[in-house]
Amino acid sequence: MLALAFGMALPAMAAATQSTTIRVDAPGALRKLLQSYLSIWQYQHKETTAGQRAGIVRAAKREIPDLLATQGYFSPQVAADIQSSAAGETVVITVKPGPRTHVAAVTLNFKGDIVGSDSQRAARRARLRSHWPLKVGAPFTQDDWSHAKQALLQALSGEDYAAASIADSRAEIDPAHATARLSVTYDSGPPFTLDHLEISGLKRYPSGLITELNPIKPGSRYSEKQLLELQRKLQDLPYFSSVIVDIKRDPAHHTDVPVQVRVSEAKSKHVGFGTGYSTNYGVRGEFNYRDNNLLDRGWMLSSGLHLDQKRQIGFGEVYLPPTGRGFQDSFGALGEHTDIEGLRTDRGAVGVARTRKRGRVDARLELKFQRERQEVSGIPTQFVNALTLDYLWSWKNVDNPLNPRRGQVLTLEVGGGSKALLSTQNFVRSYGRYQQYFPVGRSDVLIGRAELGYTAAPSRDGIPQEFLFRAGGTGSVRGYDYQSLGVDENGAVVGGRYLVTASAEYVHWLTGKWGIATFYDIGDAADSRATFQWHAGYGVGARWKSPAGPLAIDLAYGQQERQFRIHFAVAAVF
């Protein structure tokens, strides 16, 4: 009987479970914090026992004060109630955060070399104190406290004191008065001076690629800005996949510290193929070959063959390594054949150029000789030569280089040739293009564009088409064929000496990727002001934000020709 009784006592009664809802009542700004970080949310809408619900209350009362303390609330009141209903159990957590703590005093102390009595060190200490971000009277939060300490440490260690550290920090909280008294002591350590470069990771490329760009002179004072500037310059080069520039921050060895440059080399050779289509040029195929270490000298060869229905180009250009002043020299050649609007051209050119990129500005000075064959049916073939000196300047200030909504782009060009220097005709060509992006509402954009061109010459005869102007097509005046606006010469359209175009386009984005556009274009290219005629085109289009930038398909009506045309461009590179 004892055995039977004992056996009947073995099964345990299963604890009753109820569907549980958790509700936290707190001021709006804090509710989001509690919803993000409280561990109790794992039980939301789950079956729980009475013991688990009691655990939810204990966890909430333990975690909520810690979370509120990070936002400056050090005397919160947390109450809990468990409410029963037919639907289940509801755990209601009510939070009264109490007064928020504000900064009552800030004391910043320094030790190390920076405490010297000279005026230069005193002035720097004063600047550091004035730039302390967490001012007296500001709300105290843990994030702001940590950020303020690190921001001042960064300002101190960024110049001279590479091994600077926080020696002591303290936040004295008075919950009764909701105040915080802050104190931090910074140890600057000794001043650092720099020496030569120690380069590692180079296998194929010469070290001169790096030393040429180095702005740091032996004996100069440590500057984090200079290290980052050298790192940025090297990262901009196609030679390296990664670059790290730093020093050893050992206070015991702070004079003549080597600058360590660690690089990982990128592949030096690259082959690319591509295909595409545009209403300007038709079907396109292209082949590109790049060698970043030509002749093992760090010279960069960029070459390719681009074959369109209306234009075929073969080119090769060799870029020398950039100099410490930001200049890059190059030399190259190209051959081109075009057949557009009844004008056929064959052109060969060789040239040398110097480019420079400084921030948002790109500049290029180019000396080029070219010979061009121009052919129009019914007119004797014309051969023209030109030795030109050209200057190109561009400025780009946009919020997003691929899909801009705000900013400006300006391009200016000037160049020409002389009969006295191997050119068939005397001429000077000037050209300007300006594009402005205006954000509208949350996502829409209004785009304005204008371009002006003028070639000063006795006539257009003897001038290569590159230095004359035609208009029409995508990027110009939509509603007209590509380069169909110009000078009529025996049924063909050739370039003129004047160009004016303008455009206004409004894009409304329906989703994050797709949008619709309306536009109005106007302009012409002519050989004189007397023959200039405004040609207007307008219409609607679709836009898609691709990874390579916005793609567009437009249906445009050319008012003067009274005809609809589709303008479209898409490309793929492999």
Coordinates of C-alpha atoms in Angstrom, one line a residue:
M1 CA 0.0 0.0 0.0
L2 CA 2.9 2.3 0.7
A3 CA 4.3 1.6 -2.7
L4 CA 0.9 2.3 -4.3
A5 CA 0.4 5.5 -2.4
F6 CA 3.9 6.6 -3.3
G7 CA 3.4 5.9 -6.9
M8 CA 0.2 7.8 -7.1
A9 CA 2.0 10.9 -5.7
L10 CA 4.6 11.0 -8.5
P11 CA 2.7 13.0 -11.2
A12 CA 3.2 16.8 -10.6
M13 CA 0.3 19.2 -11.2
A14 CA 1.2 21.3 -14.3
A15 CA 1.4 25.0 -13.5
A16 CA -1.5 26.9 -15.0
T17 CA -0.5 29.2 -17.9
Q18 CA -2.2 32.3 -19.3
S19 CA -1.7 34.4 -22.4
T20 CA 0.2 37.5 -21.2
T21 CA 0.2 41.0 -22.5
I22 CA 2.8 43.6 -21.3
R23 CA 2.1 47.3 -21.3
V24 CA 4.6 50.0 -20.2
D25 CA 3.1 53.4 -19.5
A26 CA 5.9 56.1 -19.7
P27 CA 6.4 59.5 -21.2
G28 CA 6.7 59.3 -25.0
A29 CA 10.4 60.0 -25.3
L30 CA 11.2 57.3 -22.7
R31 CA 8.7 54.8 -23.9
K32 CA 10.7 54.2 -27.1
L33 CA 13.8 53.6 -25.0
L34 CA 12.1 51.0 -22.8
Q35 CA 10.4 49.3 -25.8
S36 CA 13.9 48.9 -27.4
Y37 CA 15.9 47.6 -24.5
L38 CA 13.8 45.9 -21.8
S39 CA 14.3 42.2 -21.7
I40 CA 10.6 41.5 -20.6
W41 CA 9.3 42.0 -24.1
Q42 CA 10.3 38.4 -24.9
Y43 CA 7.2 37.3 -23.0
Q44 CA 4.8 39.6 -24.9
H45 CA 1.7 37.6 -26.1
K46 CA 3.2 34.4 -24.7
E47 CA 1.8 31.7 -22.4
T48 CA 3.3 32.4 -18.9
T49 CA 2.9 31.0 -15.4
A50 CA 2.2 33.1 -12.3
G51 CA 5.8 32.7 -11.3
Q52 CA 7.0 34.0 -14.7
R53 CA 4.7 37.0 -14.5
A54 CA 6.2 37.8 -11.1
G55 CA 9.6 37.5 -12.7
I56 CA 8.5 40.1 -15.4
V57 CA 7.7 42.6 -12.6
R58 CA 11.0 42.0 -10.8
A59 CA 13.0 42.4 -14.1
A60 CA 11.1 45.6 -15.0
K61 CA 11.8 47.2 -11.6
R62 CA 15.4 46.2 -11.8
E63 CA 16.1 47.3 -15.5
I64 CA 14.0 50.4 -15.8
P65 CA 16.0 52.5 -13.3
D66 CA 19.2 51.6 -15.0
L67 CA 17.9 52.5 -18.4
L68 CA 16.4 55.8 -17.2
A69 CA 19.7 56.7 -15.5
T70 CA 21.4 56.8 -19.0
Q71 CA 19.0 59.6 -19.9
G72 CA 19.6 61.6 -16.6
Y73 CA 16.6 60.3 -14.6
F74 CA 18.0 59.0 -11.3
S75 CA 14.9 59.0 -9.1
P76 CA 12.2 57.2 -11.0
Q77 CA 9.1 55.5 -9.5
V78 CA 8.2 52.1 -11.1
A79 CA 4.9 50.5 -10.2
A80 CA 3.5 47.2 -11.5
D81 CA 0.0 45.7 -11.6
I82 CA -1.2 42.4 -13.0
Q83 CA -4.8 42.6 -14.4
S84 CA -6.8 39.5 -15.2
S85 CA -9.5 39.2 -17.8
A86 CA -11.1 36.6 -20.0
A87 CA -8.5 37.1 -22.6
G88 CA -5.6 36.5 -20.3
E89 CA -3.2 38.4 -18.0
T90 CA -1.9 42.0 -18.5
V91 CA 1.2 43.2 -16.8
V92 CA 1.0 46.9 -16.5
I93 CA 4.2 48.8 -15.7
T94 CA 3.8 52.4 -14.8
V95 CA 6.9 54.7 -14.9
K96 CA 7.2 58.1 -13.4
P97 CA 10.7 59.2 -14.3
G98 CA 11.0 62.1 -11.9
P99 CA 13.0 65.2 -12.5
R100 CA 15.7 65.1 -15.2
T101 CA 19.3 65.7 -14.1
H102 CA 21.1 68.8 -15.5
V103 CA 24.8 69.7 -15.5
A104 CA 25.6 72.0 -12.5
A105 CA 29.4 72.3 -12.9
V106 CA 32.2 71.2 -15.2
T107 CA 35.8 71.0 -14.1
L108 CA 38.5 70.2 -16.7
N109 CA 42.1 69.5 -15.5
F110 CA 45.2 68.8 -17.5
K111 CA 48.5 67.1 -16.8
G112 CA 51.5 66.3 -18.9
D113 CA 53.4 68.6 -21.3
I114 CA 50.3 70.7 -22.1
V115 CA 50.4 72.3 -18.6
G116 CA 53.4 74.3 -19.5
S117 CA 53.2 78.0 -18.5
D118 CA 54.0 79.5 -21.9
S119 CA 51.3 81.4 -23.7
Q120 CA 50.9 78.9 -26.5
R121 CA 50.0 76.0 -24.2
A122 CA 47.8 78.2 -22.1
A123 CA 45.9 79.3 -25.2
R124 CA 45.4 75.7 -26.3
R125 CA 44.0 74.7 -22.8
A126 CA 41.6 77.6 -23.1
R127 CA 40.5 76.5 -26.5
L128 CA 39.9 73.0 -25.3
R129 CA 37.8 74.2 -22.4
S130 CA 35.8 76.4 -24.6
H131 CA 35.0 73.6 -27.0
W132 CA 33.7 71.2 -24.2
P133 CA 30.3 70.2 -25.7
L134 CA 28.4 69.3 -22.5
K135 CA 27.8 72.8 -21.0
V136 CA 26.5 73.8 -17.6
G137 CA 22.7 73.7 -17.7
A138 CA 22.5 71.0 -20.4
P139 CA 20.5 67.8 -19.7
F140 CA 22.8 65.0 -18.5
T141 CA 22.8 61.7 -20.5
Q142 CA 25.3 58.9 -20.5
D143 CA 25.8 59.2 -24.2
D144 CA 26.4 62.9 -24.1
W145 CA 28.8 62.5 -21.2
S146 CA 30.8 59.8 -23.1
H147 CA 30.8 61.8 -26.3
A148 CA 32.0 65.0 -24.6
K149 CA 34.9 63.2 -23.0
Q150 CA 36.0 61.5 -26.2
A151 CA 35.5 64.7 -28.3
L152 CA 37.9 66.7 -26.1
L153 CA 40.4 63.7 -26.0
Q154 CA 40.2 63.6 -29.8
A155 CA 40.9 67.4 -30.0
L156 CA 43.9 67.0 -27.7
S157 CA 45.4 63.9 -29.3
G158 CA 44.9 65.2 -32.8
E159 CA 47.8 67.6 -32.6
D160 CA 51.2 67.0 -30.9
Y161 CA 50.0 64.6 -28.2
A162 CA 49.5 61.3 -29.9
A163 CA 49.4 59.3 -26.7
A164 CA 47.0 61.6 -24.8
S165 CA 44.6 59.8 -22.4
I166 CA 41.9 60.4 -19.9
A167 CA 43.6 60.1 -16.5
D168 CA 40.4 60.4 -14.4
S169 CA 36.7 61.2 -14.9
R170 CA 33.9 61.5 -12.5
A171 CA 30.2 62.4 -12.6
E172 CA 28.8 63.2 -9.2
I173 CA 25.0 62.8 -9.3
D174 CA 22.8 64.5 -6.7
P175 CA 19.3 62.8 -7.2
A176 CA 17.7 65.0 -4.6
H177 CA 18.5 68.2 -6.5
A178 CA 18.7 66.5 -10.0
T179 CA 22.2 67.9 -10.6
A180 CA 25.5 66.5 -12.0
R181 CA 28.9 67.8 -11.2
L182 CA 31.4 66.6 -13.9
S183 CA 35.2 66.5 -13.7
V184 CA 37.7 65.1 -16.1
T185 CA 41.5 65.1 -16.0
Y186 CA 43.4 64.7 -19.3
D187 CA 47.0 63.6 -19.5
S188 CA 48.6 65.0 -22.7
G189 CA 51.8 62.9 -22.4
P190 CA 54.8 64.2 -24.2
P191 CA 54.7 65.9 -27.7
F192 CA 55.5 63.7 -30.6
T193 CA 57.6 64.5 -33.6
L194 CA 57.6 62.5 -36.8
D195 CA 60.4 61.0 -39.0
H196 CA 60.6 59.0 -42.3
L197 CA 58.0 56.6 -43.8
E198 CA 58.2 52.9 -43.0
I199 CA 56.3 51.2 -45.9
S200 CA 55.1 47.6 -45.9
G201 CA 53.0 45.6 -48.3
L202 CA 54.6 46.8 -51.6
K203 CA 55.4 44.0 -54.0
R204 CA 54.8 45.2 -57.6
Y205 CA 54.8 49.0 -57.3
P206 CA 57.7 51.3 -56.7
S207 CA 57.9 53.1 -53.3
G208 CA 58.1 56.4 -55.1
L209 CA 54.3 56.3 -55.6
I210 CA 53.9 56.8 -51.9
T211 CA 56.9 59.0 -51.0
E212 CA 56.0 61.5 -53.8
L213 CA 52.6 62.1 -52.1
N214 CA 54.0 62.4 -48.5
P215 CA 53.5 65.9 -47.1
I216 CA 55.2 65.0 -43.7
K217 CA 58.7 66.3 -43.2
P218 CA 61.2 64.6 -40.8
G219 CA 61.1 66.5 -37.5
S220 CA 57.6 67.9 -38.0
R221 CA 55.2 67.8 -35.1
Y222 CA 52.6 65.1 -35.0
S223 CA 49.3 65.9 -36.8
E224 CA 46.6 63.3 -37.2
K225 CA 45.2 65.5 -40.0
Q226 CA 48.4 65.0 -42.0
L227 CA 48.3 61.2 -41.5
L228 CA 44.7 61.1 -42.6
E229 CA 45.5 63.3 -45.6
L230 CA 48.3 61.0 -46.7
Q231 CA 46.0 58.0 -46.2
R232 CA 43.2 59.6 -48.3
K233 CA 45.6 60.4 -51.2
L234 CA 46.9 56.9 -51.3
Q235 CA 43.4 55.4 -51.1
D236 CA 42.3 57.5 -54.1
L237 CA 45.0 55.8 -56.2
P238 CA 44.0 52.7 -58.2
Y239 CA 47.1 50.9 -57.0
F240 CA 45.9 49.9 -53.5
S241 CA 42.9 48.0 -52.2
S242 CA 43.5 49.2 -48.6
V243 CA 45.8 51.7 -46.9
I244 CA 46.5 52.4 -43.2
V245 CA 48.7 55.3 -42.1
D246 CA 49.6 55.5 -38.4
I247 CA 52.4 55.6 -35.8
K248 CA 53.3 53.8 -32.6
R249 CA 52.0 55.8 -29.7
D250 CA 54.6 55.0 -27.1
P251 CA 55.3 57.9 -24.7
A252 CA 58.7 56.5 -24.0
H253 CA 59.7 56.9 -27.7
H254 CA 58.0 60.1 -28.8
T255 CA 60.7 61.9 -30.8
D256 CA 61.4 61.1 -34.5
V257 CA 58.7 58.5 -34.7
P258 CA 58.5 56.6 -38.0
V259 CA 55.2 56.9 -39.9
Q260 CA 54.0 53.4 -40.7
V261 CA 52.3 53.0 -44.1
R262 CA 50.7 49.6 -44.6
V263 CA 49.2 48.9 -48.0
S264 CA 47.5 46.0 -49.8
E265 CA 48.0 46.1 -53.5
A266 CA 45.1 45.9 -55.9
K267 CA 45.2 44.0 -59.1
S268 CA 47.3 45.8 -61.7
K269 CA 45.5 44.6 -64.8
H270 CA 41.8 44.7 -65.5
V271 CA 39.7 43.8 -68.6
G272 CA 36.1 44.9 -69.0
F273 CA 33.3 44.3 -71.5
G274 CA 30.1 46.2 -71.8
T275 CA 27.0 46.6 -73.8
G276 CA 24.2 49.1 -73.9
Y277 CA 21.7 51.1 -75.9
S278 CA 20.8 54.8 -76.2
T279 CA 18.6 56.7 -78.7
N280 CA 21.6 59.0 -79.2
Y281 CA 24.0 56.4 -80.5
G282 CA 22.0 53.2 -80.9
V283 CA 23.4 49.8 -79.8
R284 CA 26.8 50.0 -78.1
G285 CA 29.5 47.5 -77.3
E286 CA 32.7 48.2 -75.6
F287 CA 36.0 46.7 -74.5
N288 CA 38.3 48.2 -72.0
Y289 CA 41.8 47.3 -70.8
R290 CA 43.6 48.9 -67.9
D291 CA 47.2 48.3 -66.6
N292 CA 48.1 50.2 -63.5
N293 CA 51.8 49.2 -63.6
L294 CA 52.9 49.8 -67.2
L295 CA 56.6 49.0 -67.7
D296 CA 56.8 48.3 -63.9
R297 CA 56.9 52.1 -63.3
G298 CA 53.5 52.7 -61.8
W299 CA 52.2 54.3 -65.1
M300 CA 48.5 53.7 -65.7
L301 CA 47.4 52.7 -69.2
S302 CA 43.7 53.2 -69.9
S303 CA 42.6 51.9 -73.3
G304 CA 39.5 50.7 -75.0
L305 CA 37.3 50.2 -78.1
H306 CA 33.8 51.6 -78.1
L307 CA 31.6 50.6 -81.0
D308 CA 28.2 52.4 -81.4
Q309 CA 25.9 52.5 -84.5
K310 CA 26.8 56.1 -85.1
R311 CA 30.2 56.4 -83.6
Q312 CA 33.3 54.1 -83.2
I313 CA 36.3 55.1 -81.0
G314 CA 39.6 53.4 -80.2
F315 CA 41.8 55.1 -77.6
G316 CA 44.8 54.7 -75.3
E317 CA 46.0 57.1 -72.6
V318 CA 49.0 56.7 -70.2
Y319 CA 48.8 58.5 -66.9
L320 CA 52.0 59.2 -64.9
P321 CA 51.8 58.9 -61.1
P322 CA 50.4 62.0 -59.4
T323 CA 52.7 64.5 -57.9
G324 CA 52.7 65.8 -54.3
R325 CA 51.0 69.0 -55.5
G326 CA 48.1 67.1 -56.9
F327 CA 49.0 67.2 -60.6
Q328 CA 48.8 64.2 -62.9
D329 CA 50.4 64.2 -66.4
S330 CA 49.3 62.0 -69.3
F331 CA 49.7 61.4 -73.0
G332 CA 47.6 59.5 -75.4
A333 CA 46.0 59.0 -78.8
L334 CA 42.6 58.2 -80.3
G335 CA 40.9 57.4 -83.5
E336 CA 37.2 58.1 -84.1
H337 CA 34.7 57.6 -86.9
T338 CA 31.2 59.1 -86.8
D339 CA 28.2 59.1 -89.1
I340 CA 25.5 61.5 -87.6
E341 CA 22.8 63.4 -89.5
G342 CA 24.5 63.0 -92.9
L343 CA 27.9 64.2 -91.7
R344 CA 30.7 61.6 -91.7
T345 CA 34.0 62.3 -89.9
D346 CA 37.2 60.4 -89.4
R347 CA 39.5 61.9 -86.8
G348 CA 42.9 61.0 -85.4
A349 CA 44.4 62.8 -82.4
V350 CA 47.5 62.8 -80.1
G351 CA 48.0 64.9 -77.1
V352 CA 49.4 65.5 -73.7
A353 CA 47.5 66.8 -70.6
R354 CA 47.9 67.8 -67.0
T355 CA 45.0 67.3 -64.6
R356 CA 44.4 68.3 -61.0
K357 CA 41.6 67.4 -58.6
R358 CA 41.1 69.6 -55.5
G359 CA 38.0 68.8 -53.5
R360 CA 35.0 69.5 -55.7
V361 CA 37.0 71.0 -58.5
D362 CA 38.6 69.2 -61.5
A363 CA 40.8 71.0 -63.9
R364 CA 42.5 69.8 -67.1
L365 CA 45.0 71.6 -69.4
E366 CA 45.5 69.8 -72.7
L367 CA 47.7 70.3 -75.8
K368 CA 46.4 68.3 -78.7
F369 CA 47.0 67.9 -82.4
Q370 CA 44.3 66.3 -84.6
R371 CA 43.5 65.8 -88.2
E372 CA 39.9 65.4 -89.3
R373 CA 38.3 64.2 -92.5
Q374 CA 34.8 65.7 -93.0
E375 CA 32.5 64.3 -95.7
V376 CA 29.0 65.4 -96.7
S377 CA 27.3 63.9 -99.8
G378 CA 27.6 66.2 -102.8
I379 CA 30.3 68.4 -101.3
P380 CA 34.1 67.8 -101.7
T381 CA 35.7 66.1 -98.8
Q382 CA 37.4 68.5 -96.4
F383 CA 40.5 67.8 -94.4
V384 CA 41.2 70.1 -91.4
N385 CA 44.1 70.2 -88.9
A386 CA 44.1 71.8 -85.5
L387 CA 46.8 72.2 -82.8
T388 CA 44.8 73.3 -79.8
L389 CA 45.5 74.3 -76.2
D390 CA 42.3 73.6 -74.2
Y391 CA 41.4 74.3 -70.6
L392 CA 38.5 72.4 -68.9
W393 CA 37.2 73.3 -65.4
S394 CA 34.4 71.6 -63.5
W395 CA 32.9 72.1 -60.1
K396 CA 30.4 69.6 -58.5
N397 CA 28.6 70.3 -55.3
V398 CA 25.8 67.8 -54.9
D399 CA 24.4 65.8 -52.0
N400 CA 24.5 62.5 -53.8
P401 CA 26.8 61.9 -56.9
L402 CA 24.5 59.2 -58.3
N403 CA 21.0 60.5 -57.4
P404 CA 21.3 64.2 -56.5
R405 CA 18.4 66.2 -55.1
R406 CA 20.3 69.3 -54.0
G407 CA 23.3 71.1 -55.4
Q408 CA 25.0 72.5 -58.5
V409 CA 27.3 71.3 -61.3
L410 CA 29.3 73.8 -63.4
T411 CA 31.5 73.1 -66.4
L412 CA 33.6 75.6 -68.3
E413 CA 35.8 75.1 -71.3
V414 CA 38.0 77.3 -73.4
G415 CA 40.4 76.5 -76.2
G416 CA 41.5 77.2 -79.7
G417 CA 44.1 77.1 -82.5
S418 CA 46.0 79.3 -84.9
K419 CA 47.0 79.1 -88.5
A420 CA 50.4 80.1 -87.4
L421 CA 50.7 76.9 -85.3
L422 CA 49.6 74.0 -87.6
S423 CA 45.8 74.8 -87.6
T424 CA 43.7 75.2 -90.7
Q425 CA 41.7 78.0 -89.2
N426 CA 42.1 80.6 -86.4
F427 CA 39.4 80.0 -83.7
V428 CA 38.7 80.2 -80.0
R429 CA 35.9 78.1 -78.6
S430 CA 34.2 78.8 -75.2
Y431 CA 31.6 76.7 -73.6
G432 CA 29.7 76.6 -70.3
R433 CA 27.1 74.3 -68.8
Y434 CA 25.3 74.8 -65.5
Q435 CA 22.9 72.4 -63.8
Q436 CA 21.0 73.0 -60.5
Y437 CA 19.0 70.6 -58.4
F438 CA 16.2 71.9 -56.2
P439 CA 14.6 69.5 -53.6
V440 CA 10.8 69.7 -53.5
G441 CA 8.9 68.2 -50.6
R442 CA 10.1 64.9 -49.1
S443 CA 11.5 63.3 -52.2
D444 CA 10.8 65.2 -55.4
V445 CA 13.3 67.3 -57.3
L446 CA 13.3 70.2 -59.8
I447 CA 16.2 70.2 -62.2
G448 CA 17.3 73.2 -64.2
R449 CA 20.0 73.2 -66.9
A450 CA 21.5 75.8 -69.3
E451 CA 24.4 75.7 -71.7
L452 CA 26.0 78.3 -73.9
G453 CA 28.7 77.9 -76.5
Y454 CA 30.4 80.2 -78.9
T455 CA 33.3 79.7 -81.3
A456 CA 35.0 82.9 -82.4
A457 CA 36.3 82.5 -86.0
P458 CA 36.0 84.0 -89.4
S459 CA 33.8 81.1 -90.5
R460 CA 33.1 77.5 -89.5
D461 CA 35.2 76.2 -92.4
G462 CA 38.5 74.6 -91.4
I463 CA 37.4 73.9 -87.8
P464 CA 37.1 70.4 -86.4
Q465 CA 33.6 69.4 -85.4
E466 CA 34.7 69.0 -81.8
F467 CA 35.0 72.8 -81.6
L468 CA 31.6 73.5 -83.2
F469 CA 28.1 72.9 -81.8
R470 CA 25.1 70.7 -82.6
A471 CA 22.1 70.1 -80.4
G472 CA 19.2 67.7 -80.0
G473 CA 18.7 64.4 -78.2
T474 CA 19.1 63.1 -74.7
G475 CA 20.9 65.6 -72.5
S476 CA 20.2 68.4 -74.9
V477 CA 16.8 69.2 -76.6
R478 CA 14.5 66.2 -76.4
G479 CA 11.9 65.7 -79.1
Y480 CA 14.6 65.9 -81.8
D481 CA 17.1 63.4 -83.1
Y482 CA 20.6 63.4 -81.6
Q483 CA 22.6 66.4 -83.0
S484 CA 19.9 67.1 -85.6
L485 CA 19.9 70.9 -84.7
G486 CA 22.7 72.7 -86.4
V487 CA 23.7 74.1 -89.8
D488 CA 22.0 72.5 -92.8
E489 CA 24.7 71.8 -95.4
N490 CA 23.4 70.0 -98.5
G491 CA 20.9 67.9 -96.5
A492 CA 23.4 67.1 -93.7
V493 CA 23.6 68.8 -90.3
V494 CA 27.0 70.2 -89.4
G495 CA 28.3 72.1 -86.4
G496 CA 27.7 75.9 -86.0
R497 CA 29.5 78.5 -84.0
Y498 CA 26.6 79.3 -81.6
L499 CA 24.8 77.1 -79.0
V500 CA 22.1 77.9 -76.5
T501 CA 20.0 75.3 -74.7
A502 CA 17.9 75.3 -71.5
S503 CA 15.8 72.7 -69.7
A504 CA 13.5 72.4 -66.8
E505 CA 12.5 69.0 -65.4
Y506 CA 10.4 67.9 -62.5
V507 CA 10.7 64.4 -61.1
H508 CA 8.1 63.0 -58.7
W509 CA 9.1 59.8 -57.0
L510 CA 6.3 57.4 -56.5
T511 CA 8.4 54.9 -54.5
G512 CA 11.9 54.7 -53.4
K513 CA 13.0 53.5 -56.8
W514 CA 10.4 54.6 -59.4
G515 CA 9.3 58.0 -60.5
I516 CA 7.7 60.0 -63.2
A517 CA 9.0 63.2 -64.8
T518 CA 7.8 66.1 -66.9
F519 CA 10.2 68.3 -68.8
Y520 CA 10.5 71.3 -71.2
D521 CA 13.6 71.7 -73.3
I522 CA 14.5 74.6 -75.7
G523 CA 17.5 75.6 -77.7
D524 CA 19.4 75.5 -81.0
A525 CA 22.8 75.5 -82.6
A526 CA 23.5 77.8 -85.5
D527 CA 26.3 79.5 -87.4
S528 CA 25.1 83.1 -86.7
R529 CA 22.7 84.9 -84.5
A530 CA 20.5 85.7 -87.5
T531 CA 19.9 82.0 -88.3
F532 CA 19.4 80.9 -84.7
Q533 CA 15.9 79.6 -84.1
W534 CA 14.4 78.3 -80.9
H535 CA 13.4 74.7 -81.0
A536 CA 11.1 73.5 -78.1
G537 CA 10.6 69.9 -76.9
Y538 CA 8.5 68.7 -74.0
G539 CA 7.0 65.5 -72.6
V540 CA 6.9 63.0 -69.9
G541 CA 9.1 60.1 -68.8
A542 CA 9.8 57.3 -66.3
R543 CA 12.7 57.2 -63.9
W544 CA 14.4 54.3 -62.1
K545 CA 17.1 54.6 -59.4
S546 CA 19.5 51.9 -60.5
P547 CA 22.7 51.1 -58.6
A548 CA 24.6 53.0 -61.3
G549 CA 22.4 56.1 -61.2
P550 CA 19.0 57.1 -62.5
L551 CA 17.9 55.6 -65.8
A552 CA 15.3 57.4 -67.9
I553 CA 12.9 56.8 -70.7
D554 CA 11.2 59.9 -72.1
L555 CA 8.4 60.5 -74.6
A556 CA 9.1 63.9 -76.1
Y557 CA 7.2 66.1 -78.6
G558 CA 9.3 68.3 -80.9
Q559 CA 7.2 71.3 -81.4
Q560 CA 8.9 72.6 -84.6
E561 CA 8.9 69.2 -86.2
R562 CA 5.5 68.2 -84.8
Q563 CA 6.7 64.7 -84.0
F564 CA 7.0 62.4 -81.0
R565 CA 10.3 60.7 -80.2
I566 CA 11.4 58.3 -77.5
H567 CA 14.7 59.0 -75.7
F568 CA 16.2 56.1 -73.7
A569 CA 19.6 55.0 -72.4
V570 CA 20.7 51.9 -70.5
A571 CA 24.1 50.2 -70.2
A572 CA 25.6 47.1 -68.6
V573 CA 29.3 46.5 -67.8
F574 CA 30.8 43.1 -67.2

